[in-house]
Amino acid sequence: MGELVRVVAPGGRIIVVTWCHRNLLPNEKSLTDSEQALLKRICDAYYLPAWCSTDDYVKIAKDLGLEDIQTADWTEFIAPFWPAVIESAISVQGLVGLLRSGLKTIRGALVMRLMVEGYKKGLIKFALITCRKPCSQVVSNGA
């Protein structure tokens, strides 16, 4: 997010739409071992960095001095996406396309069910985070 802050004009709005893991409950210090294992399998298959929560993004935005921070959970709107992708992948045309795409794409396709599992368990969320760079903010090189 530091790079977004660097390049946005003073007073400009930053919009992040991303997959996140669920926010931790007040009595939790981390996700469960099984939740972490599921996210790791997804990361390994899709070459993703570590997951964070919407609350983590809010903290980062605050630490960067951003204002008017707002979030929305779009999970219910995006939840049909993965089953639709899986359905299209198992069509004749989809299977031919997968075979032509190579092993990395096939590996990714096989992991789609893990995304669905994560959504069903409430682990994977699809979040919208918006915030604004203050008009007078000067960004340090360390952000």
C-alpha positions as a LaTeX table, in Angstrom:
\begin{tabular}{lrrr}
\hline
Residue & $x$ (\AA) & $y$ (\AA) & $z$ (\AA) \\
\hline
Met1 & 0.00 & 0.00 & 0.00 \\
Gly2 & 2.97 & 2.26 & 0.51 \\
Glu3 & 3.49 & 2.44 & $-3.24$ \\
Leu4 & $-0.15$ & 3.42 & $-3.77$ \\
Val5 & 0.27 & 6.23 & $-1.25$ \\
Arg6 & 3.45 & 7.36 & $-3.01$ \\
Val7 & 1.86 & 7.63 & $-6.45$ \\
Val8 & $-1.60$ & 8.97 & $-5.58$ \\
Ala9 & $-2.01$ & 12.75 & $-5.65$ \\
Pro10 & $-2.64$ & 14.60 & $-2.39$ \\
Gly11 & $-6.37$ & 14.34 & $-1.71$ \\
Gly12 & $-6.59$ & 11.35 & $-4.06$ \\
Arg13 & $-8.59$ & 8.22 & $-3.30$ \\
Ile14 & $-7.10$ & 4.73 & $-3.10$ \\
Ile15 & $-9.33$ & 1.76 & $-3.85$ \\
Val16 & $-8.22$ & $-1.80$ & $-3.13$ \\
Val17 & $-10.39$ & $-4.78$ & $-4.05$ \\
Thr18 & $-8.82$ & $-8.04$ & $-2.93$ \\
Trp19 & $-9.16$ & $-11.47$ & $-1.43$ \\
Cys20 & $-8.56$ & $-11.49$ & 2.30 \\
His21 & $-8.81$ & $-13.98$ & 5.08 \\
Arg22 & $-11.45$ & $-13.46$ & 7.74 \\
Asn23 & $-10.82$ & $-10.93$ & 10.49 \\
Leu24 & $-9.58$ & $-12.46$ & 13.70 \\
Leu25 & $-11.97$ & $-12.62$ & 16.63 \\
Pro26 & $-11.02$ & $-10.57$ & 19.71 \\
Asn27 & $-9.80$ & $-13.69$ & 21.53 \\
Glu28 & $-7.70$ & $-14.98$ & 18.60 \\
Lys29 & $-4.04$ & $-14.28$ & 17.96 \\
Ser30 & $-3.97$ & $-16.06$ & 14.58 \\
Leu31 & $-5.98$ & $-18.22$ & 12.23 \\
Thr32 & $-6.33$ & $-21.89$ & 13.12 \\
Asp33 & $-3.70$ & $-24.33$ & 11.87 \\
Ser34 & $-6.18$ & $-25.82$ & 9.39 \\
Glu35 & $-7.10$ & $-22.36$ & 8.06 \\
Gln36 & $-3.43$ & $-21.46$ & 7.65 \\
Ala37 & $-2.79$ & $-24.76$ & 5.86 \\
Leu38 & $-5.65$ & $-24.16$ & 3.43 \\
Leu39 & $-4.42$ & $-20.65$ & 2.60 \\
Lys40 & $-0.85$ & $-21.94$ & 2.15 \\
Arg41 & $-2.04$ & $-24.53$ & $-0.37$ \\
Ile42 & $-3.84$ & $-21.80$ & $-2.31$ \\
Cys43 & $-0.81$ & $-19.48$ & $-2.15$ \\
Asp44 & 1.52 & $-22.22$ & $-3.35$ \\
Ala45 & $-0.75$ & $-23.10$ & $-6.29$ \\
Tyr46 & $-1.38$ & $-19.52$ & $-7.42$ \\
Tyr47 & 2.03 & $-18.08$ & $-6.45$ \\
Leu48 & 0.40 & $-15.61$ & $-4.06$ \\
Pro49 & 1.95 & $-13.72$ & $-1.17$ \\
Ala50 & 0.70 & $-14.34$ & 2.35 \\
Trp51 & $-2.93$ & $-13.44$ & 3.00 \\
Cys52 & $-4.05$ & $-10.72$ & 5.38 \\
Ser53 & $-7.41$ & $-9.58$ & 6.72 \\
Thr54 & $-9.47$ & $-6.48$ & 6.04 \\
Asp55 & $-8.51$ & $-5.33$ & 9.54 \\
Asp56 & $-4.84$ & $-5.67$ & 8.54 \\
Tyr57 & $-5.41$ & $-3.40$ & 5.54 \\
Val58 & $-7.15$ & $-0.84$ & 7.75 \\
Lys59 & $-4.19$ & $-0.87$ & 10.15 \\
Ile60 & $-1.74$ & $-0.41$ & 7.27 \\
Ala61 & $-3.81$ & 2.49 & 5.91 \\
Lys62 & $-3.90$ & 4.16 & 9.33 \\
Asp63 & $-0.16$ & 3.62 & 9.81 \\
Leu64 & 0.42 & 5.32 & 6.44 \\
Gly65 & $-1.59$ & 8.34 & 7.58 \\
Leu66 & $-4.53$ & 7.76 & 5.24 \\
Glu67 & $-7.95$ & 9.20 & 6.01 \\
Asp68 & $-11.61$ & 8.40 & 5.36 \\
Ile69 & $-10.88$ & 4.65 & 5.55 \\
Gln70 & $-13.90$ & 2.56 & 4.64 \\
Thr71 & $-14.37$ & $-1.14$ & 4.03 \\
Ala72 & $-17.06$ & $-3.37$ & 2.57 \\
Asp73 & $-17.34$ & $-7.14$ & 2.45 \\
Trp74 & $-18.21$ & $-8.15$ & $-1.12$ \\
Thr75 & $-17.90$ & $-11.88$ & $-0.45$ \\
Glu76 & $-21.56$ & $-12.66$ & $-1.11$ \\
Phe77 & $-21.34$ & $-10.95$ & $-4.52$ \\
Ile78 & $-18.18$ & $-12.75$ & $-5.63$ \\
Ala79 & $-18.95$ & $-16.18$ & $-4.09$ \\
Pro80 & $-20.59$ & $-17.51$ & $-7.30$ \\
Phe81 & $-17.37$ & $-16.78$ & $-9.25$ \\
Trp82 & $-15.37$ & $-19.90$ & $-8.32$ \\
Pro83 & $-18.16$ & $-22.43$ & $-8.92$ \\
Ala84 & $-18.75$ & $-20.77$ & $-12.31$ \\
Val85 & $-15.04$ & $-21.02$ & $-13.15$ \\
Ile86 & $-15.02$ & $-24.69$ & $-12.16$ \\
Glu87 & $-18.12$ & $-25.35$ & $-14.26$ \\
Ser88 & $-16.56$ & $-23.70$ & $-17.31$ \\
Ala89 & $-13.31$ & $-25.61$ & $-16.79$ \\
Ile90 & $-15.04$ & $-28.98$ & $-16.92$ \\
Ser91 & $-16.67$ & $-28.28$ & $-20.27$ \\
Val92 & $-15.09$ & $-29.83$ & $-23.37$ \\
Gln93 & $-13.81$ & $-26.43$ & $-24.48$ \\
Gly94 & $-12.51$ & $-25.70$ & $-20.97$ \\
Leu95 & $-10.69$ & $-29.03$ & $-20.70$ \\
Val96 & $-9.06$ & $-28.57$ & $-24.10$ \\
Gly97 & $-7.98$ & $-25.07$ & $-23.08$ \\
Leu98 & $-6.53$ & $-26.37$ & $-19.81$ \\
Leu99 & $-4.56$ & $-29.09$ & $-21.59$ \\
Arg100 & $-3.14$ & $-26.54$ & $-24.03$ \\
Ser101 & $-2.23$ & $-24.14$ & $-21.23$ \\
Gly102 & 0.25 & $-26.44$ & $-19.54$ \\
Leu103 & 0.93 & $-27.86$ & $-16.10$ \\
Lys104 & 0.90 & $-24.59$ & $-14.14$ \\
Thr105 & $-2.60$ & $-23.76$ & $-15.36$ \\
Ile106 & $-3.83$ & $-27.30$ & $-14.72$ \\
Arg107 & $-2.37$ & $-27.14$ & $-11.21$ \\
Gly108 & $-4.18$ & $-23.85$ & $-10.60$ \\
Ala109 & $-7.44$ & $-25.29$ & $-11.92$ \\
Leu110 & $-7.21$ & $-28.22$ & $-9.54$ \\
Val111 & $-6.91$ & $-25.85$ & $-6.59$ \\
Met112 & $-10.08$ & $-23.89$ & $-7.44$ \\
Arg113 & $-12.03$ & $-26.21$ & $-5.16$ \\
Leu114 & $-9.90$ & $-24.94$ & $-2.26$ \\
Met115 & $-11.07$ & $-21.39$ & $-2.93$ \\
Val116 & $-14.67$ & $-22.62$ & $-2.83$ \\
Glu117 & $-13.93$ & $-24.48$ & 0.41 \\
Gly118 & $-12.43$ & $-21.34$ & 1.93 \\
Tyr119 & $-15.48$ & $-19.28$ & 0.97 \\
Lys120 & $-17.87$ & $-21.89$ & 2.37 \\
Lys121 & $-15.97$ & $-21.99$ & 5.67 \\
Gly122 & $-16.04$ & $-18.20$ & 5.96 \\
Leu123 & $-12.25$ & $-18.09$ & 5.80 \\
Ile124 & $-11.86$ & $-16.34$ & 2.45 \\
Lys125 & $-13.42$ & $-12.93$ & 2.04 \\
Phe126 & $-13.52$ & $-10.51$ & $-0.87$ \\
Ala127 & $-13.01$ & $-7.01$ & 0.45 \\
Leu128 & $-13.23$ & $-3.46$ & $-0.78$ \\
Ile129 & $-11.01$ & $-0.96$ & 1.04 \\
Thr130 & $-11.09$ & 2.73 & 0.18 \\
Cys131 & $-9.17$ & 5.60 & 1.73 \\
Arg132 & $-7.91$ & 9.06 & 0.91 \\
Lys133 & $-4.45$ & 10.57 & 1.00 \\
Pro134 & $-4.51$ & 13.80 & 3.01 \\
Cys135 & $-4.06$ & 16.96 & 0.95 \\
Ser136 & $-0.99$ & 17.95 & 2.95 \\
Gln137 & 0.65 & 14.54 & 3.45 \\
Val138 & 4.33 & 14.18 & 2.73 \\
Val139 & 5.33 & 10.54 & 2.27 \\
Ser140 & 8.64 & 9.40 & 3.70 \\
Asn141 & 10.83 & 6.97 & 1.78 \\
Gly142 & 10.22 & 4.31 & 4.45 \\
Ala143 & 6.46 & 3.99 & 3.78 \\
\hline
\end{tabular}
